[in-house]
Protein backbone atom coordinates (compact mmCIF):
# COMPACT_ATOMS: atom_id res chain seq x y z
CA UNK A 1 0.00 0.00 0.00
CA UNK A 2 1.33 3.41 -0.82
CA UNK A 3 0.43 7.05 -1.09
CA UNK A 4 -1.07 9.46 1.40
CA UNK A 5 -3.95 8.35 3.55
CA UNK A 6 -5.45 10.67 6.06
CA UNK A 7 -4.21 9.65 9.46
CA UNK A 8 -5.83 10.54 12.67
CA UNK A 9 -8.23 9.03 15.09
CA UNK A 10 -8.73 6.10 12.81
CA UNK A 11 -5.18 4.93 13.28
CA UNK A 12 -5.38 5.50 16.97
CA UNK A 13 -8.41 3.29 17.17
CA UNK A 14 -6.71 0.62 15.15
CA UNK A 15 -3.75 0.70 17.43
CA UNK A 16 -5.84 0.55 20.53
CA UNK A 17 -7.64 -2.43 19.21
CA UNK A 18 -4.41 -4.12 18.38
CA UNK A 19 -3.22 -3.61 21.91
CA UNK A 20 -6.19 -5.55 23.20
CA UNK A 21 -6.55 -8.04 20.44
CA UNK A 22 -8.29 -11.17 21.57
CA UNK A 23 -11.56 -9.85 22.85
CA UNK A 24 -11.65 -7.01 20.41
CA UNK A 25 -11.39 -9.32 17.48
CA UNK A 26 -14.11 -11.51 18.88
CA UNK A 27 -16.42 -8.54 19.06
CA UNK A 28 -15.39 -6.92 15.83
CA UNK A 29 -18.15 -8.53 13.85
CA UNK A 30 -20.77 -7.19 16.20
CA UNK A 31 -19.16 -3.79 16.33
CA UNK A 32 -19.26 -3.45 12.57
CA UNK A 33 -23.03 -3.45 12.69
CA UNK A 34 -23.30 -1.58 15.97
CA UNK A 35 -26.44 0.58 16.05
CA UNK A 36 -26.56 4.27 16.69
CA UNK A 37 -27.69 5.71 20.03
CA UNK A 38 -31.43 6.41 20.23
CA UNK A 39 -32.93 9.75 19.15
CA UNK A 40 -32.69 12.52 21.69
CA UNK A 41 -35.83 14.01 23.26
CA UNK A 42 -36.28 17.79 22.83
CA UNK A 43 -34.38 20.05 25.22
CA UNK A 44 -37.69 21.26 26.63
CA UNK A 45 -38.27 17.76 27.98
CA UNK A 46 -35.54 18.16 30.58
CA UNK A 47 -37.45 18.85 33.72
CA UNK A 48 -36.79 20.03 37.20
CA UNK A 49 -38.10 17.78 39.96
CA UNK A 50 -40.16 20.67 41.28
CA UNK A 51 -42.09 21.20 38.07
CA UNK A 52 -45.77 20.56 38.43
CA UNK A 53 -48.49 19.66 36.02
CA UNK A 54 -50.92 22.40 35.11
CA UNK A 55 -52.82 20.39 32.55
CA UNK A 56 -56.50 20.69 33.42
CA UNK A 57 -58.24 17.39 33.90
CA UNK A 58 -61.40 17.41 31.90
CA UNK A 59 -63.95 14.68 32.26
CA UNK A 60 -63.67 11.92 29.70
CA UNK A 61 -65.76 8.82 29.45
CA UNK A 62 -63.06 6.93 27.58
CA UNK A 63 -63.46 3.47 26.09
CA UNK A 64 -64.60 0.29 27.81
CA UNK A 65 -61.92 -1.91 29.32
CA UNK A 66 -59.91 -3.99 26.84
CA UNK A 67 -56.31 -5.11 27.15
CA UNK A 68 -53.79 -3.73 24.64
CA UNK A 69 -52.37 -5.84 21.81
CA UNK A 70 -50.16 -3.55 19.71
CA UNK A 71 -48.82 0.00 20.01
CA UNK A 72 -48.23 1.81 16.71
CA UNK A 73 -46.54 5.15 16.15
CA UNK A 74 -46.19 5.42 12.37
CA UNK A 75 -44.18 8.67 12.45
CA UNK A 76 -41.28 6.96 14.17
CA UNK A 77 -41.82 3.54 12.64
CA UNK A 78 -42.83 1.98 15.93
CA UNK A 79 -45.09 -1.06 15.80
CA UNK A 80 -44.71 -3.31 18.78
CA UNK A 81 -46.71 -6.08 20.43
CA UNK A 82 -47.65 -5.48 24.06
CA UNK A 83 -47.14 -7.97 26.86
CA UNK A 84 -48.31 -7.70 30.47
CA UNK A 85 -45.92 -6.57 33.17
CA UNK A 86 -46.27 -6.29 36.95
CA UNK A 87 -44.22 -4.67 39.69
CA UNK A 88 -40.68 -5.89 40.34
CA UNK A 89 -39.37 -6.68 43.80
CA UNK A 90 -38.17 -3.11 44.33
CA UNK A 91 -41.63 -1.71 43.60
CA UNK A 92 -40.76 -0.40 40.16
CA UNK A 93 -42.55 -1.59 37.03
CA UNK A 94 -40.89 -4.68 35.60
CA UNK A 95 -39.75 -4.51 31.99
CA UNK A 96 -41.05 -6.90 29.33
CA UNK A 97 -39.09 -10.13 29.01
CA UNK A 98 -38.84 -9.62 25.25
CA UNK A 99 -37.01 -6.33 24.59
CA UNK A 100 -38.91 -6.00 21.31
CA UNK A 101 -42.20 -5.87 23.19
CA UNK A 102 -43.77 -3.03 25.10
CA UNK A 103 -45.11 -3.83 28.55
CA UNK A 104 -48.51 -2.78 29.85
CA UNK A 105 -48.58 -2.45 33.63
CA UNK A 106 -51.54 -4.59 34.69
CA UNK A 107 -52.09 -2.49 37.81
CA UNK A 108 -53.17 0.41 35.59
CA UNK A 109 -56.24 0.86 33.44
CA UNK A 110 -56.21 -0.44 29.86
CA UNK A 111 -55.21 2.10 27.17
CA UNK A 112 -58.31 4.04 26.12
CA UNK A 113 -60.09 3.69 29.46
CA UNK A 114 -60.48 6.75 31.64
CA UNK A 115 -57.37 6.84 33.80
CA UNK A 116 -53.63 6.53 33.42
CA UNK A 117 -52.65 3.49 31.32
CA UNK A 118 -48.96 2.87 31.92
CA UNK A 119 -46.65 1.21 29.41
CA UNK A 120 -42.91 0.63 29.60
CA UNK A 121 -40.30 -0.56 27.15
CA UNK A 122 -36.58 -0.98 26.66
CA UNK A 123 -34.81 1.69 24.63
CA UNK A 124 -32.17 -0.88 23.78
CA UNK A 125 -31.14 -4.39 24.66
CA UNK A 126 -27.58 -5.60 25.05
CA UNK A 127 -27.50 -6.12 21.31
CA UNK A 128 -29.20 -3.10 19.80
CA UNK A 129 -32.41 -1.10 19.54
CA UNK A 130 -35.45 -2.35 21.45
CA UNK A 131 -39.19 -1.65 21.40
CA UNK A 132 -39.09 1.97 22.63
CA UNK A 133 -35.86 2.94 20.85
CA UNK A 134 -37.53 5.72 18.85
CA UNK A 135 -39.52 7.44 21.61
CA UNK A 136 -37.01 10.29 21.82
CA UNK A 137 -38.08 11.39 18.35
CA UNK A 138 -41.68 11.96 19.47
CA UNK A 139 -42.94 15.50 19.58
CA UNK A 140 -46.16 16.98 20.93
CA UNK A 141 -49.05 16.45 18.55
CA UNK A 142 -47.78 13.17 17.09
CA UNK A 143 -50.54 10.56 16.78
CA UNK A 144 -50.25 7.05 18.14
CA UNK A 145 -52.66 4.14 18.30
CA UNK A 146 -53.21 1.15 20.51
CA UNK A 147 -55.09 -1.79 19.04
CA UNK A 148 -56.89 -3.71 21.74
CA UNK A 149 -57.97 -7.29 22.22
CA UNK A 150 -61.64 -6.42 21.61
CA UNK A 151 -60.65 -5.30 18.11
CA UNK A 152 -61.06 -1.61 18.85
CA UNK A 153 -58.38 1.01 18.29
CA UNK A 154 -57.62 3.72 20.84
CA UNK A 155 -56.17 6.82 19.16
CA UNK A 156 -53.98 9.14 21.19
CA UNK A 157 -52.13 12.41 20.66
CA UNK A 158 -48.81 13.11 22.36
CA UNK A 159 -49.29 15.92 24.89
CA UNK A 160 -46.25 15.65 27.14
CA UNK A 161 -42.55 14.82 26.86
CA UNK A 162 -40.53 14.81 30.06
CA UNK A 163 -37.13 13.57 31.15
CA UNK A 164 -36.67 12.73 34.83
CA UNK A 165 -33.50 11.68 36.61
CA UNK A 166 -33.92 8.17 37.98
CA UNK A 167 -32.74 9.31 41.39
CA UNK A 168 -35.36 12.07 41.55
CA UNK A 169 -38.23 10.34 39.84
CA UNK A 170 -41.67 11.86 40.63
CA UNK A 171 -43.55 8.57 40.98
CA UNK A 172 -46.85 10.07 42.10
CA UNK A 173 -46.88 12.50 39.20
CA UNK A 174 -45.99 9.92 36.58
CA UNK A 175 -48.04 7.00 37.92
CA UNK A 176 -50.90 8.92 39.53
CA UNK A 177 -54.43 8.29 38.29
CA UNK A 178 -55.88 10.76 35.80
CA UNK A 179 -59.47 11.72 35.14
CA UNK A 180 -58.88 11.61 31.40
CA UNK A 181 -58.00 8.63 29.21
CA UNK A 182 -54.24 9.00 29.33
CA UNK A 183 -51.49 6.81 27.94
CA UNK A 184 -48.05 6.99 29.55
CA UNK A 185 -45.01 5.49 27.82
CA UNK A 186 -41.74 5.20 29.74
CA UNK A 187 -38.27 4.20 28.64
CA UNK A 188 -34.67 5.05 29.47
CA UNK A 189 -32.66 8.02 28.28
CA UNK A 190 -29.56 9.93 29.31
CA UNK A 191 -26.71 7.50 28.77
CA UNK A 192 -23.94 7.81 31.32
CA UNK A 193 -20.81 6.65 29.54
CA UNK A 194 -18.83 6.44 32.76
CA UNK A 195 -21.25 4.29 34.70
CA UNK A 196 -22.44 2.67 31.46
CA UNK A 197 -26.07 2.98 32.42
CA UNK A 198 -29.02 5.22 31.64
CA UNK A 199 -29.45 7.95 34.23
CA UNK A 200 -32.94 9.12 33.34
CA UNK A 201 -36.38 8.08 32.24
CA UNK A 202 -38.15 9.54 29.23
CA UNK A 203 -41.85 9.90 30.04
CA UNK A 204 -44.27 10.43 27.15
CA UNK A 205 -47.91 11.23 27.89
CA UNK A 206 -50.69 11.10 25.36
CA UNK A 207 -54.40 11.84 25.57
CA UNK A 208 -57.21 9.91 23.93
CA UNK A 209 -58.22 11.71 20.74
CA UNK A 210 -61.95 12.49 20.61
CA UNK A 211 -63.47 10.48 17.78
CA UNK B 1 -15.23 0.02 10.74
CA UNK B 2 -12.05 0.40 12.66
CA UNK B 3 -13.64 3.12 14.74
CA UNK B 4 -16.06 0.61 16.07
CA UNK B 5 -13.28 -1.68 17.17
CA UNK B 6 -12.33 0.53 20.05
CA UNK B 7 -15.89 0.36 21.17
CA UNK B 8 -15.56 -3.33 21.62
CA UNK B 9 -12.39 -2.81 23.59
CA UNK B 10 -14.20 -0.44 25.86
CA UNK B 11 -17.11 -2.79 26.26
CA UNK B 12 -14.80 -5.60 27.16
CA UNK B 13 -12.98 -3.53 29.70
CA UNK B 14 -16.24 -2.43 31.22
CA UNK B 15 -17.56 -5.96 31.44
CA UNK B 16 -14.32 -7.11 33.00
CA UNK B 17 -14.55 -4.47 35.69
CA UNK B 18 -18.21 -5.23 36.38
CA UNK B 19 -19.47 -1.85 35.26
CA UNK B 20 -21.93 -3.10 32.73
CA UNK B 21 -25.53 -3.73 33.63
CA UNK B 22 -25.07 -2.96 37.29
CA UNK B 23 -28.67 -2.74 38.48
CA UNK B 24 -29.72 0.65 39.66
CA UNK B 25 -31.30 0.52 43.08
CA UNK B 26 -34.35 2.51 43.97
CA UNK B 27 -36.02 3.02 47.28
CA UNK B 28 -38.83 0.51 47.13
CA UNK B 29 -42.12 1.48 48.71
CA UNK B 30 -43.01 -1.56 50.72
CA UNK B 31 -39.64 -2.27 52.24
CA UNK B 32 -39.65 0.95 54.25
CA UNK B 33 -43.20 0.64 55.43
CA UNK B 34 -44.26 3.40 53.07
CA UNK B 35 -47.02 2.59 50.64
CA UNK B 36 -48.42 4.56 47.75
CA UNK B 37 -51.95 3.61 46.73
CA UNK B 38 -54.04 4.88 43.86
CA UNK B 39 -57.69 4.49 42.90
CA UNK B 40 -59.93 5.45 40.03
CA UNK B 41 -63.32 6.50 41.38
CA UNK B 42 -66.28 5.44 39.25
CA UNK B 43 -70.02 5.81 39.65
CA UNK B 44 -71.72 3.18 41.79
CA UNK B 45 -74.16 1.19 39.61
CA UNK B 46 -77.83 2.27 39.81
CA UNK B 47 -76.83 5.50 41.60
CA UNK B 48 -77.57 7.66 38.51
CA UNK B 49 -74.26 9.38 39.23
CA UNK B 50 -72.28 10.40 36.13
CA UNK B 51 -69.30 11.84 37.96
CA UNK B 52 -65.82 10.46 38.42
CA UNK B 53 -62.70 10.96 40.46
CA UNK B 54 -59.28 9.85 41.52
CA UNK B 55 -57.71 9.07 44.89
CA UNK B 56 -54.11 8.85 46.03
CA UNK B 57 -52.96 7.74 49.47
CA UNK B 58 -49.42 7.91 50.73
CA UNK B 59 -49.13 5.80 53.87
CA UNK B 60 -46.21 6.24 56.24
CA UNK B 61 -46.73 4.16 59.33
CA UNK B 62 -50.26 5.09 60.35
CA UNK B 63 -50.08 8.53 58.71
CA UNK B 64 -52.11 8.64 55.54
CA UNK B 65 -51.82 11.61 53.21
CA UNK B 66 -55.01 11.48 51.19
CA UNK B 67 -55.75 13.30 47.94
CA UNK B 68 -59.20 12.90 46.42
CA UNK B 69 -60.44 14.67 43.31
CA UNK B 70 -64.12 14.26 42.60
CA UNK B 71 -66.42 15.77 40.00
CA UNK B 72 -69.93 15.47 38.67
CA UNK B 73 -71.56 15.08 42.09
CA UNK B 74 -74.67 16.80 43.42
CA UNK B 75 -73.86 20.50 43.75
CA UNK B 76 -74.32 22.40 46.99
CA UNK B 77 -74.49 19.24 49.06
CA UNK B 78 -72.02 17.58 51.46
CA UNK B 79 -70.41 14.33 50.36
CA UNK B 80 -69.38 11.94 53.10
CA UNK B 81 -66.26 10.00 52.15
CA UNK B 82 -64.51 7.09 53.82
CA UNK B 83 -61.92 4.39 53.60
CA UNK B 84 -63.94 1.20 53.68
CA UNK B 85 -61.95 -1.86 54.77
CA UNK B 86 -62.05 -5.58 55.49
CA UNK B 87 -64.55 -6.49 52.78
CA UNK B 88 -63.53 -7.89 49.41
CA UNK B 89 -61.69 -4.75 48.39
CA UNK B 90 -64.22 -4.26 45.61
CA UNK B 91 -66.97 -1.93 44.54
CA UNK B 92 -70.49 -3.38 44.47
CA UNK B 93 -71.91 -4.59 41.15
CA UNK B 94 -75.38 -3.67 39.95
CA UNK B 95 -76.60 -7.05 41.15
CA UNK B 96 -76.09 -5.89 44.74
CA UNK B 97 -78.87 -3.31 44.37
CA UNK B 98 -82.17 -3.82 46.17
CA UNK B 99 -85.59 -2.19 46.13
CA UNK B 100 -85.65 0.89 48.34
CA UNK B 101 -88.92 2.77 48.58
CA UNK B 102 -89.93 1.17 45.29
CA UNK B 103 -86.68 1.98 43.44
CA UNK B 104 -83.87 -0.39 42.60
CA UNK B 105 -80.84 1.25 44.17
CA UNK B 106 -77.78 0.53 46.22
CA UNK B 107 -77.54 1.88 49.73
CA UNK B 108 -74.43 1.85 51.89
CA UNK B 109 -75.41 -1.41 53.59
CA UNK B 110 -75.97 -3.14 50.25
CA UNK B 111 -72.35 -2.48 49.34
CA UNK B 112 -70.79 -3.61 52.62
CA UNK B 113 -70.03 -7.20 51.49
CA UNK B 114 -67.87 -5.71 48.72
CA UNK B 115 -66.14 -2.62 50.11
CA UNK B 116 -66.43 -3.51 53.79
CA UNK B 117 -67.00 -1.46 56.88
CA UNK B 118 -65.82 2.10 57.43
CA UNK B 119 -62.14 2.27 58.44
CA UNK B 120 -61.72 6.04 58.51
CA UNK B 121 -63.86 9.09 57.84
CA UNK B 122 -62.16 11.45 55.42
CA UNK B 123 -63.34 14.66 57.01
CA UNK B 124 -62.01 18.12 56.26
CA UNK B 125 -61.21 18.83 59.92
CA UNK B 126 -61.26 17.26 63.34
CA UNK B 127 -61.95 13.61 64.11
CA UNK B 128 -61.55 11.02 61.38
CA UNK B 129 -62.81 7.99 63.28
CA UNK B 130 -65.13 5.38 61.81
CA UNK B 131 -67.65 5.68 64.62
CA UNK B 132 -68.10 9.33 65.54
CA UNK B 133 -67.47 11.01 62.20
CA UNK B 134 -68.98 8.66 59.65
CA UNK B 135 -71.84 11.06 58.96
CA UNK B 136 -70.38 14.33 60.19
CA UNK B 137 -72.00 16.11 57.25
CA UNK B 138 -70.76 19.54 58.35
CA UNK B 139 -67.14 18.31 58.07
CA UNK B 140 -67.19 16.68 54.64
CA UNK B 141 -66.40 18.27 51.26
CA UNK B 142 -69.26 20.19 49.63
CA UNK B 143 -70.26 20.58 46.03
CA UNK B 144 -70.21 19.04 42.59
CA UNK B 145 -66.43 19.08 42.24
CA UNK B 146 -63.75 19.26 44.87
CA UNK B 147 -60.16 18.45 45.66
CA UNK B 148 -59.61 17.05 49.12
CA UNK B 149 -56.18 16.77 50.68
CA UNK B 150 -55.43 15.94 54.27
CA UNK B 151 -52.96 13.92 56.31
CA UNK B 152 -54.77 11.83 58.88
CA UNK B 153 -53.84 9.12 61.37
CA UNK B 154 -55.54 5.83 60.68
CA UNK B 155 -55.90 2.95 63.16
CA UNK B 156 -53.78 -0.18 62.89
CA UNK B 157 -56.47 -2.22 61.17
CA UNK B 158 -57.05 0.41 58.50
CA UNK B 159 -53.31 0.76 57.91
CA UNK B 160 -53.03 -3.02 57.57
CA UNK B 161 -55.97 -3.20 55.17
CA UNK B 162 -54.60 -0.35 53.06
CA UNK B 163 -51.27 -2.20 52.71
CA UNK B 164 -53.13 -5.42 51.91
CA UNK B 165 -54.96 -3.67 49.04
CA UNK B 166 -58.21 -4.36 50.82
CA UNK B 167 -59.36 -0.78 51.23
CA UNK B 168 -61.84 1.13 49.08
CA UNK B 169 -62.56 4.83 48.78
CA UNK B 170 -66.31 5.52 48.83
CA UNK B 171 -67.83 8.97 48.26
CA UNK B 172 -71.48 9.24 49.31
CA UNK B 173 -74.45 11.39 48.35
CA UNK B 174 -76.52 10.91 45.21
CA UNK B 175 -79.41 12.67 43.47
CA UNK B 176 -81.39 9.65 42.30
CA UNK B 177 -84.37 11.61 40.99
CA UNK B 178 -82.30 14.49 39.66
CA UNK B 179 -84.15 17.21 41.55
CA UNK B 180 -81.01 18.96 42.73
CA UNK B 181 -81.22 18.04 46.39
CA UNK B 182 -81.19 15.15 48.84
CA UNK B 183 -84.78 14.01 49.45
CA UNK B 184 -86.67 10.92 50.55
CA UNK B 185 -87.25 9.40 47.09
CA UNK B 186 -85.35 6.34 48.31
CA UNK B 187 -86.67 6.55 51.84
CA UNK B 188 -84.66 7.18 54.98
CA UNK B 189 -80.96 6.47 55.26
CA UNK B 190 -79.92 3.01 56.41
CA UNK B 191 -77.20 4.71 58.45
CA UNK B 192 -79.20 7.45 60.14
CA UNK B 193 -83.01 7.54 59.85
CA UNK B 194 -82.93 11.30 60.34
CA UNK B 195 -81.19 11.67 56.96
CA UNK B 196 -82.58 10.86 53.50
CA UNK B 197 -81.06 7.76 51.85
CA UNK B 198 -79.88 9.95 48.97
CA UNK B 199 -77.56 11.79 51.36
CA UNK B 200 -75.71 8.63 52.38
CA UNK B 201 -76.01 6.23 49.44
CA UNK B 202 -72.68 5.50 47.75
CA UNK B 203 -71.96 7.69 44.72
CA UNK B 204 -68.35 7.05 43.68
CA UNK B 205 -66.23 4.05 44.53
CA UNK B 206 -62.69 2.87 43.84
CA UNK B 207 -60.45 0.12 45.27
CA UNK B 208 -57.04 1.40 46.40
CA UNK B 209 -54.20 -0.46 44.72
CA UNK B 210 -50.45 -0.28 45.27
CA UNK B 211 -48.82 2.11 42.81
CA UNK B 212 -45.42 1.55 41.22
CA UNK B 213 -42.44 3.24 42.84
CA UNK B 214 -39.41 4.69 41.16
CA UNK B 215 -38.05 4.88 37.65
CA UNK B 216 -37.92 1.96 35.23
CA UNK B 217 -34.75 0.19 34.11
CA UNK B 218 -35.53 0.27 30.41
CA UNK B 219 -32.18 0.05 28.71
CA UNK B 220 -29.13 -2.18 28.48
CA UNK B 221 -26.84 0.14 26.54
CA UNK B 222 -26.65 -1.94 23.38
CA UNK B 223 -26.99 1.14 21.19
CA UNK B 224 -24.43 3.14 23.11
CA UNK B 225 -21.28 1.86 21.53
CA UNK B 226 -20.58 4.89 19.38
CA UNK B 227 -17.40 6.96 19.18
CA UNK B 228 -18.07 9.39 21.96
CA UNK B 229 -18.95 6.71 24.41
CA UNK B 230 -16.06 4.55 23.42
CA UNK B 231 -13.63 7.41 23.68
CA UNK B 232 -14.54 8.38 27.18
CA UNK B 233 -14.95 4.85 28.42
CA UNK B 234 -11.77 3.80 26.79
CA UNK B 235 -9.83 6.85 27.86
CA UNK B 236 -7.72 4.92 30.28
CA UNK B 237 -7.08 2.19 27.81
CA UNK B 238 -5.97 4.61 25.15
CA UNK B 239 -3.60 6.30 27.53
CA UNK B 240 -2.18 2.98 28.58
CA UNK B 241 -1.79 1.95 25.01
CA UNK B 242 -0.19 5.25 24.09
CA UNK B 243 3.27 3.89 23.48
CA UNK B 244 2.05 1.10 21.30
CA UNK B 245 -0.09 3.48 19.26
CA UNK B 246 2.77 5.46 17.97
CA UNK B 247 4.69 2.41 16.92
CA UNK B 248 1.69 0.95 15.22
CA UNK B 249 1.08 4.11 13.24
CA UNK B 250 4.65 4.23 12.13
CA UNK B 251 4.73 0.67 11.03
CA UNK B 252 1.42 0.84 9.18
CA UNK B 253 2.60 3.85 7.28
CA UNK B 254 5.64 2.07 6.07
CA UNK B 255 3.89 -1.09 5.07
CU1 LIG C 1 -68.48 5.32 53.18
XYZ file of C-alpha atoms in Angstrom, chain B residues 102-235:
134
model
C -89.934 1.171 45.292
C -86.679 1.982 43.442
C -83.866 -0.393 42.596
C -80.842 1.251 44.166
C -77.777 0.530 46.220
C -77.544 1.883 49.732
C -74.432 1.846 51.893
C -75.411 -1.414 53.587
C -75.970 -3.145 50.246
C -72.349 -2.477 49.336
C -70.788 -3.613 52.623
C -70.034 -7.203 51.490
C -67.874 -5.707 48.719
C -66.140 -2.618 50.114
C -66.427 -3.515 53.786
C -66.998 -1.459 56.884
C -65.816 2.102 57.434
C -62.135 2.265 58.443
C -61.721 6.039 58.510
C -63.861 9.087 57.841
C -62.157 11.455 55.416
C -63.344 14.661 57.014
C -62.013 18.120 56.255
C -61.213 18.832 59.918
C -61.262 17.262 63.344
C -61.946 13.613 64.107
C -61.555 11.016 61.376
C -62.812 7.992 63.281
C -65.134 5.378 61.814
C -67.654 5.684 64.622
C -68.103 9.326 65.535
C -67.470 11.006 62.204
C -68.984 8.657 59.645
C -71.843 11.059 58.959
C -70.376 14.331 60.188
C -72.000 16.115 57.249
C -70.761 19.543 58.348
C -67.139 18.311 58.075
C -67.189 16.684 54.640
C -66.399 18.272 51.263
C -69.259 20.188 49.627
C -70.261 20.575 46.030
C -70.212 19.036 42.585
C -66.433 19.081 42.241
C -63.748 19.256 44.874
C -60.161 18.446 45.662
C -59.609 17.052 49.119
C -56.182 16.772 50.677
C -55.433 15.940 54.268
C -52.955 13.921 56.310
C -54.769 11.825 58.883
C -53.842 9.123 61.367
C -55.545 5.826 60.683
C -55.902 2.955 63.155
C -53.785 -0.182 62.887
C -56.473 -2.221 61.175
C -57.049 0.408 58.498
C -53.305 0.758 57.908
C -53.034 -3.016 57.566
C -55.967 -3.200 55.170
C -54.595 -0.351 53.059
C -51.273 -2.199 52.712
C -53.130 -5.419 51.906
C -54.961 -3.668 49.036
C -58.215 -4.364 50.818
C -59.361 -0.777 51.229
C -61.839 1.128 49.079
C -62.561 4.834 48.775
C -66.305 5.524 48.826
C -67.828 8.966 48.265
C -71.477 9.244 49.308
C -74.447 11.390 48.354
C -76.524 10.914 45.207
C -79.413 12.666 43.474
C -81.389 9.648 42.295
C -84.372 11.614 40.992
C -82.299 14.493 39.663
C -84.148 17.207 41.546
C -81.012 18.962 42.727
C -81.222 18.044 46.393
C -81.188 15.153 48.838
C -84.784 14.014 49.452
C -86.674 10.923 50.545
C -87.246 9.400 47.087
C -85.355 6.337 48.307
C -86.670 6.555 51.841
C -84.659 7.181 54.975
C -80.959 6.473 55.257
C -79.922 3.014 56.414
C -77.199 4.707 58.452
C -79.198 7.451 60.138
C -83.006 7.544 59.852
C -82.934 11.298 60.345
C -81.189 11.666 56.959
C -82.575 10.856 53.498
C -81.056 7.760 51.853
C -79.883 9.953 48.965
C -77.564 11.790 51.362
C -75.705 8.632 52.382
C -76.011 6.235 49.442
C -72.677 5.504 47.755
C -71.961 7.689 44.720
C -68.354 7.055 43.680
C -66.227 4.046 44.533
C -62.686 2.872 43.841
C -60.451 0.115 45.268
C -57.044 1.397 46.398
C -54.202 -0.465 44.725
C -50.446 -0.275 45.273
C -48.817 2.106 42.812
C -45.417 1.546 41.221
C -42.436 3.239 42.843
C -39.405 4.694 41.156
C -38.045 4.876 37.655
C -37.921 1.959 35.234
C -34.749 0.194 34.107
C -35.527 0.272 30.409
C -32.178 0.049 28.707
C -29.132 -2.182 28.484
C -26.845 0.140 26.541
C -26.651 -1.941 23.383
C -26.989 1.145 21.193
C -24.427 3.144 23.110
C -21.280 1.857 21.531
C -20.582 4.890 19.377
C -17.396 6.957 19.182
C -18.072 9.387 21.960
C -18.947 6.713 24.410
C -16.058 4.554 23.424
C -13.630 7.413 23.677
C -14.544 8.385 27.181
C -14.951 4.851 28.420
C -11.766 3.802 26.794
C -9.832 6.849 27.858
